[in-house]
Amino acid sequence: QVQLVESGGGLVQDGGSLRLSCAASGIILRINVMGWYRQAPGKQRELVAQITSGGNPTYADSVKGRFTISRDNAKNTVYLQMDSLKPEDTAVYYCNADLKHFSSTYFREYWGQGTQVTVSS
């Protein structure tokens, strides 16, 4: 069984910072891409940032220069450092990973339960 457990969400003022963490647990053979998505009320879930196993990141245009994604492969953990937060960043943030469990033949996508980020103006 694989679980992605997120932490680090909360309430912050406009211009503040938060750091999200997501740890994958279980007997995992390999993780390819790990990433963060977000979903605001009444909107579709959107990609925020993702990072390959080799450490190459990509970002949504709306967060470039403000958010930094990183990962620790030894800990099966991905991080999202969010600086200069804006009210429009308010959403539930979900961790995502494309990985291979020891009992599976194929890679598949897993999701965390989500963590709320609220930025007040």
CSV table of N, CA, C and O in Angstrom, one decimal, residues 32 51-56 71 73:
chain,number,residue,atom,x,y,z
A,32,ASN,N,9.1,8.3,-10.4
A,32,ASN,CA,9.5,9.2,-11.5
A,32,ASN,C,9.2,10.6,-11.1
A,32,ASN,O,9.8,11.2,-10.2
A,51,ILE,N,8.7,17.9,-10.6
A,51,ILE,CA,10.1,17.7,-10.6
A,51,ILE,C,10.4,16.3,-11.0
A,51,ILE,O,9.8,15.3,-10.4
A,52,THR,N,11.4,16.1,-11.8
A,52,THR,CA,11.7,14.7,-12.3
A,52,THR,C,12.7,14.1,-11.2
A,52,THR,O,13.2,14.7,-10.3
A,53,SER,N,12.9,12.8,-11.4
A,53,SER,CA,13.8,12.1,-10.5
A,53,SER,C,15.2,12.6,-10.5
A,53,SER,O,16.0,12.6,-9.6
A,54,GLY,N,15.5,13.2,-11.7
A,54,GLY,CA,16.9,13.9,-11.8
A,54,GLY,C,17.0,15.3,-11.3
A,54,GLY,O,18.0,15.9,-11.3
A,55,GLY,N,15.8,15.8,-10.8
A,55,GLY,CA,15.8,17.1,-10.2
A,55,GLY,C,15.5,18.3,-11.1
A,55,GLY,O,15.7,19.4,-10.8
A,56,ASN,N,14.9,18.0,-12.3
A,56,ASN,CA,14.6,19.0,-13.2
A,56,ASN,C,13.1,19.5,-12.9
A,56,ASN,O,12.2,18.7,-13.0
A,71,ARG,N,13.2,17.9,-4.1
A,71,ARG,CA,12.8,16.5,-3.6
A,71,ARG,C,14.1,15.9,-3.0
A,71,ARG,O,15.2,16.3,-3.3
A,73,ASN,N,15.3,12.2,-2.8
A,73,ASN,CA,15.0,10.9,-3.3
A,73,ASN,C,15.2,9.8,-2.2
A,73,ASN,O,14.5,8.8,-2.2
